[in-house]
Coordinates of C-alpha atoms and ligand atoms in Angstrom, one line a residue:
M1 CA -1.5 37.0 27.9
N2 CA -3.8 39.1 27.0
K3 CA -7.4 38.1 25.1
K4 CA -6.4 39.8 21.9
R5 CA -3.0 38.6 21.4
W6 CA -4.0 35.6 22.5
H7 CA -6.2 35.5 19.4
G8 CA -3.6 36.8 17.1
V9 CA -1.7 33.7 18.0
M10 CA -4.5 31.4 17.3
L11 CA -5.2 33.1 14.2
F12 CA -1.5 33.1 13.5
L13 CA -1.3 29.5 13.9
V14 CA -4.8 28.5 11.7
L15 CA -3.5 30.2 9.0
A16 CA 0.2 28.5 9.3
A17 CA -1.6 25.2 9.2
F18 CA -3.5 26.2 5.9
I19 CA -0.3 28.1 4.0
H20 CA 2.3 25.1 5.6
P21 CA 1.7 22.0 4.4
T22 CA 3.4 20.3 6.8
L23 CA 1.3 21.6 9.7
S24 CA -1.7 20.3 8.0
F25 CA -0.8 17.3 6.4
G26 CA 1.2 15.4 9.4
Q27 CA 4.1 13.2 8.8
R28 CA 5.0 9.4 9.6
T29 CA 3.5 9.2 13.0
G30 CA 3.4 5.0 13.0
Y31 CA 0.6 2.9 15.1
S32 CA 0.5 2.5 18.7
K33 CA 2.3 0.0 20.9
E34 CA -1.6 -1.5 21.7
E35 CA -2.7 -1.9 18.3
F36 CA -0.1 -4.6 17.2
M37 CA -1.1 -6.4 21.0
R38 CA -4.6 -6.4 19.7
R39 CA -3.6 -7.6 16.2
R40 CA -1.5 -10.7 18.2
A41 CA -3.9 -11.3 20.5
A42 CA -7.0 -11.5 17.8
L43 CA -4.7 -14.1 15.9
M44 CA -4.2 -16.1 18.7
E45 CA -7.8 -16.3 19.3
K46 CA -8.5 -17.6 16.1
A47 CA -5.2 -20.4 15.7
A48 CA -6.0 -21.5 19.3
D49 CA -5.1 -24.4 19.2
G50 CA -1.2 -24.8 18.3
L51 CA 1.6 -22.5 17.4
I52 CA 2.3 -19.9 15.6
V53 CA 5.5 -19.4 13.8
L54 CA 6.1 -16.1 11.5
F55 CA 9.7 -15.1 10.1
G56 CA 10.7 -11.6 9.3
A57 CA 12.6 -10.2 6.3
T58 CA 16.4 -10.7 6.3
S59 CA 17.5 -7.7 4.7
P60 CA 17.1 -4.8 2.7
L61 CA 16.6 -5.3 -0.8
P62 CA 20.0 -3.6 -2.6
G63 CA 19.3 0.0 -2.7
A64 CA 16.5 0.1 -0.9
H65 CA 15.2 1.1 3.1
F66 CA 14.5 -1.6 5.3
H67 CA 10.8 -2.7 4.4
Q68 CA 9.8 -5.3 6.6
D69 CA 7.4 -8.8 5.6
N70 CA 4.2 -7.3 5.7
D71 CA 2.7 -10.2 7.6
F72 CA 5.6 -9.9 10.1
Y73 CA 4.9 -6.3 10.0
Y74 CA 1.8 -6.2 11.0
L75 CA 2.0 -8.4 14.3
T76 CA 4.8 -6.8 15.4
G77 CA 6.0 -3.9 14.4
V78 CA 9.2 -4.3 14.5
E79 CA 11.8 -3.6 11.9
D80 CA 14.9 -5.3 12.7
S81 CA 16.2 -7.3 10.4
G82 CA 16.6 -11.6 10.8
A83 CA 13.7 -11.1 13.8
A84 CA 11.2 -14.3 14.3
L85 CA 8.1 -14.7 16.4
L86 CA 6.4 -17.3 17.9
M87 CA 3.0 -17.2 19.7
I88 CA 1.6 -20.0 22.0
P89 CA -2.2 -19.3 21.9
R90 CA -3.2 -21.1 24.9
M91 CA -0.8 -19.1 27.1
K92 CA -1.5 -15.8 25.2
H93 CA 2.4 -15.3 25.0
A94 CA 4.2 -14.1 22.3
Y95 CA 8.2 -14.0 21.8
L96 CA 10.0 -12.3 19.5
F97 CA 13.3 -13.2 18.7
V98 CA 15.8 -11.0 17.6
P99 CA 19.5 -11.6 16.1
Q100 CA 22.3 -11.0 18.2
Q101 CA 24.9 -8.1 16.5
T102 CA 28.5 -8.5 15.9
P103 CA 29.8 -5.0 17.6
R104 CA 30.6 -4.1 13.7
E105 CA 26.8 -4.8 13.0
A106 CA 25.7 -2.7 15.3
M107 CA 28.3 0.1 14.5
M108 CA 27.1 0.1 11.4
E109 CA 23.6 -0.3 11.5
G110 CA 22.4 0.9 14.9
Q111 CA 21.6 -1.6 17.9
N112 CA 18.6 -3.7 17.6
L113 CA 15.7 -4.3 20.1
L114 CA 18.0 -7.1 22.0
T115 CA 19.9 -5.1 23.7
D116 CA 17.3 -1.9 24.2
P117 CA 16.6 -2.5 28.0
Q118 CA 13.5 -0.6 26.9
A119 CA 12.2 -3.5 24.6
K120 CA 9.7 -5.5 26.1
E121 CA 8.0 -2.1 27.2
K122 CA 7.9 -0.5 23.9
T123 CA 6.5 -3.5 22.4
G124 CA 4.4 -5.5 25.4
F125 CA 6.3 -9.2 24.1
T126 CA 5.9 -11.8 26.3
E127 CA 9.7 -12.1 26.0
I128 CA 12.5 -11.1 23.5
H129 CA 15.4 -13.3 23.0
N130 CA 18.3 -14.2 21.0
V131 CA 16.8 -15.5 17.7
S132 CA 19.5 -18.6 17.8
F133 CA 17.3 -20.0 20.8
F134 CA 14.3 -20.1 18.7
E135 CA 14.7 -23.2 17.1
E136 CA 14.8 -24.4 20.9
Y137 CA 11.8 -22.6 22.1
L138 CA 9.9 -24.2 19.3
G139 CA 10.6 -27.4 20.3
R140 CA 9.9 -27.0 24.0
T141 CA 6.5 -25.8 23.2
L142 CA 5.3 -27.5 20.3
A143 CA 5.2 -31.3 22.7
R144 CA 2.8 -29.3 25.2
A145 CA 0.4 -27.2 22.2
G146 CA -1.0 -30.5 21.0
S147 CA 1.6 -30.8 18.1
T148 CA -0.3 -28.4 15.6
L149 CA 2.1 -25.0 14.0
Y150 CA 0.6 -22.0 12.3
L151 CA 2.9 -20.9 9.7
R152 CA 2.6 -19.0 6.3
L153 CA 1.8 -21.6 3.9
S154 CA 0.4 -19.4 1.1
P155 CA 3.1 -17.1 -0.2
G156 CA 4.2 -13.9 1.2
D157 CA 2.9 -10.7 -0.2
T158 CA 5.3 -8.0 -0.8
L159 CA 4.7 -3.6 -0.9
D160 CA 3.7 -4.2 -4.7
N161 CA 3.3 -7.9 -5.6
A162 CA -0.3 -10.1 -4.0
R163 CA 0.3 -13.2 -2.7
Y164 CA -0.7 -14.7 -5.9
E165 CA 1.9 -12.2 -8.1
T166 CA 4.6 -14.0 -5.8
L167 CA 3.8 -16.9 -7.1
I168 CA 3.4 -16.0 -10.9
F169 CA 6.7 -13.9 -10.3
T170 CA 8.5 -17.6 -9.1
A171 CA 6.9 -19.2 -11.7
R172 CA 8.4 -16.6 -14.9
R173 CA 11.7 -16.6 -13.1
S174 CA 11.8 -20.6 -13.4
R175 CA 11.0 -20.3 -17.3
L176 CA 14.8 -21.0 -17.3
H177 CA 15.4 -24.0 -14.9
F178 CA 18.5 -22.3 -14.0
N179 CA 17.0 -19.7 -11.7
D180 CA 15.0 -22.6 -10.4
Q181 CA 15.1 -22.1 -6.9
V182 CA 12.6 -22.1 -4.1
S183 CA 11.1 -19.0 -2.4
L184 CA 13.0 -18.3 1.2
D185 CA 9.4 -18.9 2.5
N186 CA 9.0 -22.5 1.3
H187 CA 12.5 -23.2 2.4
R188 CA 11.6 -22.1 6.0
V189 CA 8.6 -24.7 5.7
I190 CA 10.8 -27.3 4.3
K191 CA 13.0 -27.0 6.9
L192 CA 10.9 -27.0 9.3
R193 CA 9.2 -30.2 8.1
E194 CA 12.9 -31.6 8.3
R195 CA 12.5 -30.8 12.0
F196 CA 9.5 -31.5 13.1
P197 CA 8.1 -34.2 11.2
G198 CA 4.9 -35.4 13.4
V199 CA 3.8 -31.5 13.4
E200 CA 0.7 -30.9 11.6
F201 CA 1.5 -27.8 9.6
R202 CA -1.3 -25.2 9.0
D203 CA -1.9 -22.2 7.1
I204 CA -2.0 -19.0 8.9
V205 CA -2.6 -16.4 5.8
P206 CA -6.2 -17.0 6.0
F207 CA -6.5 -15.8 9.3
I208 CA -4.2 -12.9 9.0
D209 CA -6.1 -12.0 5.8
A210 CA -9.1 -11.8 7.3
M211 CA -7.7 -9.2 9.8
R212 CA -5.6 -7.4 7.3
V213 CA -8.6 -6.8 4.4
I214 CA -10.8 -4.4 7.1
K215 CA -9.0 -1.4 8.1
S216 CA -8.7 -0.6 11.5
A217 CA -9.3 3.3 13.2
E218 CA -5.3 3.6 13.1
E219 CA -4.9 2.6 10.0
I220 CA -7.8 4.7 8.8
E221 CA -6.1 7.9 9.8
V222 CA -2.5 6.7 8.2
L223 CA -4.7 6.2 4.8
R224 CA -6.2 9.4 5.4
R225 CA -2.6 11.3 6.1
N226 CA -1.7 9.1 2.9
G227 CA -4.2 10.0 0.6
R228 CA -3.5 13.6 1.1
I229 CA 0.2 13.8 0.9
S230 CA -0.2 11.0 -2.5
A231 CA -2.9 13.7 -4.0
E232 CA -0.3 16.5 -3.5
G233 CA 2.2 14.1 -5.1
V234 CA 0.5 13.9 -8.3
K235 CA -1.0 17.8 -8.7
Q236 CA 2.9 18.9 -8.2
A237 CA 3.5 16.7 -10.7
M238 CA 1.0 17.6 -13.0
L239 CA 2.1 21.2 -12.4
A240 CA 5.8 19.8 -13.0
T241 CA 4.6 19.0 -16.8
R242 CA 5.8 20.8 -19.8
P243 CA 6.5 20.2 -23.4
G244 CA 10.1 19.6 -23.6
G245 CA 10.3 18.3 -20.0
Y246 CA 11.1 14.4 -19.6
E247 CA 8.8 11.8 -17.9
Y248 CA 11.3 11.4 -15.1
Q249 CA 11.1 14.8 -13.8
I250 CA 6.9 14.3 -13.7
E251 CA 8.2 11.4 -11.2
A252 CA 10.5 13.7 -8.9
A253 CA 8.1 16.6 -8.7
A254 CA 5.6 13.7 -6.9
M255 CA 7.9 11.7 -5.0
A256 CA 9.3 14.9 -3.7
T257 CA 6.6 15.8 -2.3
V258 CA 5.8 12.6 -0.8
L259 CA 9.1 11.9 0.6
K260 CA 9.0 15.4 2.1
H261 CA 5.7 14.2 4.1
G262 CA 6.8 11.7 5.8
A263 CA 6.6 8.6 3.1
T264 CA 9.1 5.9 2.8
G265 CA 8.8 6.2 -0.6
A266 CA 6.3 4.9 -3.6
A267 CA 4.1 2.0 -3.1
Y268 CA 5.3 0.8 -6.8
P269 CA 7.6 1.6 -9.2
P270 CA 6.0 5.3 -10.7
I271 CA 4.2 4.9 -14.2
V272 CA 4.6 8.3 -15.9
G273 CA 3.7 7.4 -20.1
S274 CA 3.6 10.4 -22.1
G275 CA 2.0 9.9 -25.7
P276 CA 2.4 6.3 -27.0
N277 CA 3.4 5.3 -23.1
S278 CA 0.0 6.4 -21.9
C279 CA -0.9 3.1 -23.5
V280 CA 1.4 0.6 -21.9
L281 CA -0.7 -0.1 -18.4
H282 CA 2.8 -0.9 -16.2
Y283 CA 5.2 1.7 -18.1
E284 CA 7.8 2.5 -15.9
K285 CA 10.8 3.7 -17.9
N286 CA 9.9 7.2 -17.5
D287 CA 12.6 8.2 -20.0
R288 CA 10.5 10.0 -22.6
Q289 CA 10.6 13.6 -23.4
V290 CA 7.3 15.0 -23.3
E291 CA 5.6 16.4 -26.5
D292 CA 3.2 19.3 -26.9
G293 CA -0.3 17.6 -27.2
D294 CA 0.7 14.5 -25.7
L295 CA -1.6 13.3 -22.7
V296 CA 0.2 11.8 -19.4
L297 CA -0.9 9.1 -17.2
M298 CA 0.5 8.8 -14.2
D299 CA 0.1 6.2 -11.7
F300 CA 1.5 7.0 -8.4
G301 CA 0.6 6.0 -5.1
G302 CA 3.2 7.0 -1.7
V303 CA 3.8 4.3 1.0
L304 CA 3.1 6.0 4.8
D305 CA 3.2 3.8 8.0
Y306 CA 3.6 0.7 5.7
M307 CA 0.0 1.8 4.3
C308 CA 0.0 2.4 0.1
M309 CA -2.1 4.6 -1.7
D310 CA -3.0 4.3 -5.4
I311 CA -3.8 7.4 -7.6
S312 CA -4.1 7.5 -11.6
R313 CA -4.3 10.6 -13.3
T314 CA -4.2 11.6 -17.6
W315 CA -4.1 15.4 -18.4
P316 CA -2.8 17.2 -21.6
V317 CA 0.8 18.4 -21.4
S318 CA -0.3 21.5 -23.3
G319 CA -3.2 22.3 -20.9
K320 CA -6.3 21.8 -23.1
F321 CA -7.9 18.6 -23.9
S322 CA -7.9 17.9 -27.6
P323 CA -12.2 16.9 -28.3
E324 CA -11.0 13.2 -29.0
Q325 CA -8.8 13.0 -25.4
R326 CA -11.8 14.9 -24.0
E327 CA -14.7 12.2 -25.2
V328 CA -12.5 9.5 -24.3
Y329 CA -11.9 10.8 -20.6
E330 CA -15.4 12.0 -20.2
I331 CA -16.0 8.2 -20.5
A332 CA -13.6 6.9 -17.9
L333 CA -14.7 9.6 -15.4
E334 CA -18.3 8.9 -15.7
I335 CA -17.5 5.3 -15.0
E336 CA -14.9 6.0 -12.1
K337 CA -17.9 8.4 -10.6
A338 CA -21.0 5.8 -11.2
C339 CA -18.7 3.1 -9.4
I340 CA -17.5 5.2 -6.1
E341 CA -21.8 6.2 -6.3
A342 CA -22.3 2.3 -5.8
Y343 CA -19.6 1.7 -3.5
R344 CA -21.4 0.8 -0.3
P345 CA -21.4 -1.8 2.5
G346 CA -23.2 -4.9 0.9
V347 CA -23.0 -3.9 -2.6
S348 CA -21.6 -6.7 -5.0
S349 CA -19.2 -6.5 -8.1
A350 CA -22.8 -7.4 -10.5
D351 CA -24.4 -4.6 -8.5
V352 CA -21.9 -1.8 -9.4
Q353 CA -22.1 -2.8 -12.8
K354 CA -26.0 -2.5 -12.9
H355 CA -25.3 1.3 -11.3
V356 CA -22.6 2.3 -14.1
A357 CA -24.6 0.9 -17.1
E358 CA -27.9 3.2 -15.7
V359 CA -25.6 6.2 -15.3
M360 CA -24.2 5.4 -18.9
K361 CA -27.5 4.7 -20.1
K362 CA -29.2 7.9 -18.9
K363 CA -26.0 10.4 -19.8
G364 CA -26.4 8.4 -23.6
L365 CA -22.5 7.7 -23.4
D366 CA -21.1 4.3 -24.8
P367 CA -19.2 2.7 -21.8
R368 CA -17.1 0.8 -24.7
G369 CA -16.9 -2.6 -22.9
E370 CA -15.7 -1.3 -19.6
R371 CA -18.0 -2.4 -16.9
G372 CA -16.6 -1.1 -13.7
G373 CA -17.2 -3.4 -10.8
I374 CA -15.2 -4.0 -7.6
G375 CA -11.2 -3.4 -8.1
H376 CA -8.3 -5.1 -6.1
Y377 CA -8.0 -4.0 -2.3
V378 CA -5.0 -1.4 -1.3
G379 CA -3.3 -1.6 2.1
M380 CA 0.0 -2.8 3.3
C381 CA 0.4 -3.8 -0.1
T382 CA -0.7 -1.9 -3.2
H383 CA -2.6 -4.7 -4.5
D384 CA -3.5 -6.4 -1.1
V385 CA -4.5 -9.5 0.3
G386 CA -8.3 -10.2 1.6
P387 CA -10.6 -13.0 0.6
R388 CA -12.5 -12.0 -2.4
A389 CA -14.9 -9.7 -2.0
E390 CA -17.9 -10.6 -2.3
K391 CA -20.1 -8.1 -1.0
L392 CA -18.0 -4.6 0.1
Q393 CA -17.3 -4.3 3.7
E394 CA -17.3 -1.3 5.9
G395 CA -13.4 -0.8 6.3
M396 CA -12.6 -2.7 3.2
V397 CA -10.4 0.0 0.8
F398 CA -10.3 -0.5 -3.0
A399 CA -8.7 0.9 -5.9
I400 CA -11.3 1.7 -8.5
E401 CA -9.3 2.2 -12.0
P402 CA -11.2 2.2 -15.3
G403 CA -9.1 3.1 -18.5
F404 CA -9.0 3.4 -22.4
Y405 CA -5.9 2.6 -24.1
Y406 CA -5.7 3.1 -27.8
P407 CA -2.1 2.8 -28.9
E408 CA -2.9 3.8 -32.7
K409 CA -4.2 7.1 -31.5
N410 CA -1.1 7.7 -28.5
I411 CA -4.0 8.2 -26.4
G412 CA -4.5 6.1 -23.2
I413 CA -6.5 7.2 -20.1
R414 CA -6.9 5.8 -16.4
I415 CA -8.7 7.5 -14.0
E416 CA -8.3 6.0 -10.0
D417 CA -8.5 6.6 -6.9
T418 CA -8.3 4.8 -3.8
V419 CA -11.4 4.4 -1.7
L420 CA -12.4 3.5 2.0
I421 CA -16.1 1.6 2.8
T422 CA -17.6 3.5 5.4
K423 CA -20.7 2.9 7.2
D424 CA -23.2 4.1 4.3
G425 CA -20.9 4.8 1.6
C426 CA -17.4 5.7 0.5
E427 CA -14.4 7.9 1.8
V428 CA -12.6 8.8 -1.1
L429 CA -8.9 8.8 0.1
S430 CA -7.6 10.6 -2.8
K431 CA -9.9 13.5 -3.4
D432 CA -7.9 16.3 -3.6
V433 CA -6.4 15.5 -6.8
P434 CA -8.9 17.0 -9.6
K435 CA -10.3 14.9 -12.2
E436 CA -13.1 16.7 -13.4
I437 CA -11.7 18.0 -16.9
D438 CA -12.4 21.8 -15.9
E439 CA -10.7 21.7 -13.0
V440 CA -7.7 19.8 -14.3
E441 CA -7.0 22.3 -16.9
K442 CA -7.4 25.1 -14.2
L443 CA -4.7 23.4 -12.4
L444 CA -2.5 23.3 -15.9
S445 CA -3.3 26.7 -16.3
R446 CA -1.0 27.7 -13.2
R447 CA 1.6 26.2 -14.7
A448 CA 4.2 29.2 -15.8
M449 CA 5.0 27.4 -19.3
K450 CA 8.2 28.0 -21.1
T451 CA 7.1 26.6 -24.6
K452 CA 9.6 26.0 -27.0
Ligands
MN501 MN1 -4.5 0.1 -8.8

């Protein structure tokens, strides 16, 4: 190929990457085998004086794609249902146990790792066995390992429930004693105690949380990609907003965008609250007809390769904020930006609040009681795990989400970004969705408005 022709090809590729979003965004990539092997090795170093046991998710939730238990996926990368993990830190051995499928099961669901001749090579496990051998292996190795068993004694988290939230929902379910049933996790602990009464049971969760809270290089790449595609989702939702349309049509625009770019779904039920619904913080029915003059509050994020994103934006259906909406919006935006300015390693919640107070004073704005501070962690779970953040550290990921809600005026405003703490500040992963008033209004003006 001559040089001129080659330049032409390069120019085409560069332009194509700009024009064609799938090329510049990247798709679902997963993680390297080495990433999971590193995590297992790191955990074995922390729980060196015993055995480690973890159980995988048993089956998909009705109507949903299979989503592995977060802790189990974090350590294995395995998405077969009904699996178990046994690690022997003293030997640096990690055994995976996978159910033997019936021929019908294999036909319906596809074969699992147990019958894959490359399984060990693909995953880096010491051995992969039938799950029915699990108890025998545990019994055999416990005696040699000093009879200490690390397992999950704290609750598990889910895609959108933090560990403590799992406890809250269990308590709510148990308000009626007919619904009062121990969780599958607790059932496993009871069974293990019944089988091995002489063993000392210790919680593995603090060790896992200390690891999960600091994101690895591979996780950060996934989070950046998810930031881009989820931001594009919210932008498309803004462009799909029109008077007379429905909230679910706004949700659909965001979902179509993230699914097209490799997300496995939403990180939590998307919130699209218009008018009065903008004041219901976790509104998710999304079935109201949107009216001219309404605000739309959308809280949305995709989940990509087991990493969540959490973004909120609020915009006027008409395309222009009313003076009253604008006044509240400006205050929320200044607080959010002041928090982002303050986020860097070593900073505490009180430091962030102090900075927010200074900025508001300088700008002559009344923060109306909202002080900012440190938001919730984001990661494998939308409300991710981790010890309480006394001071921010590099590699942590947070959602910052100031909001104001005035139901009597149908004004609910929340502005939320997901940020990564970097060496000397923070990187706004969801930065591609506009939030400045003029940028929001400019984007909305691109709509082909069909007003009734
Ligand atoms: Mn949030």
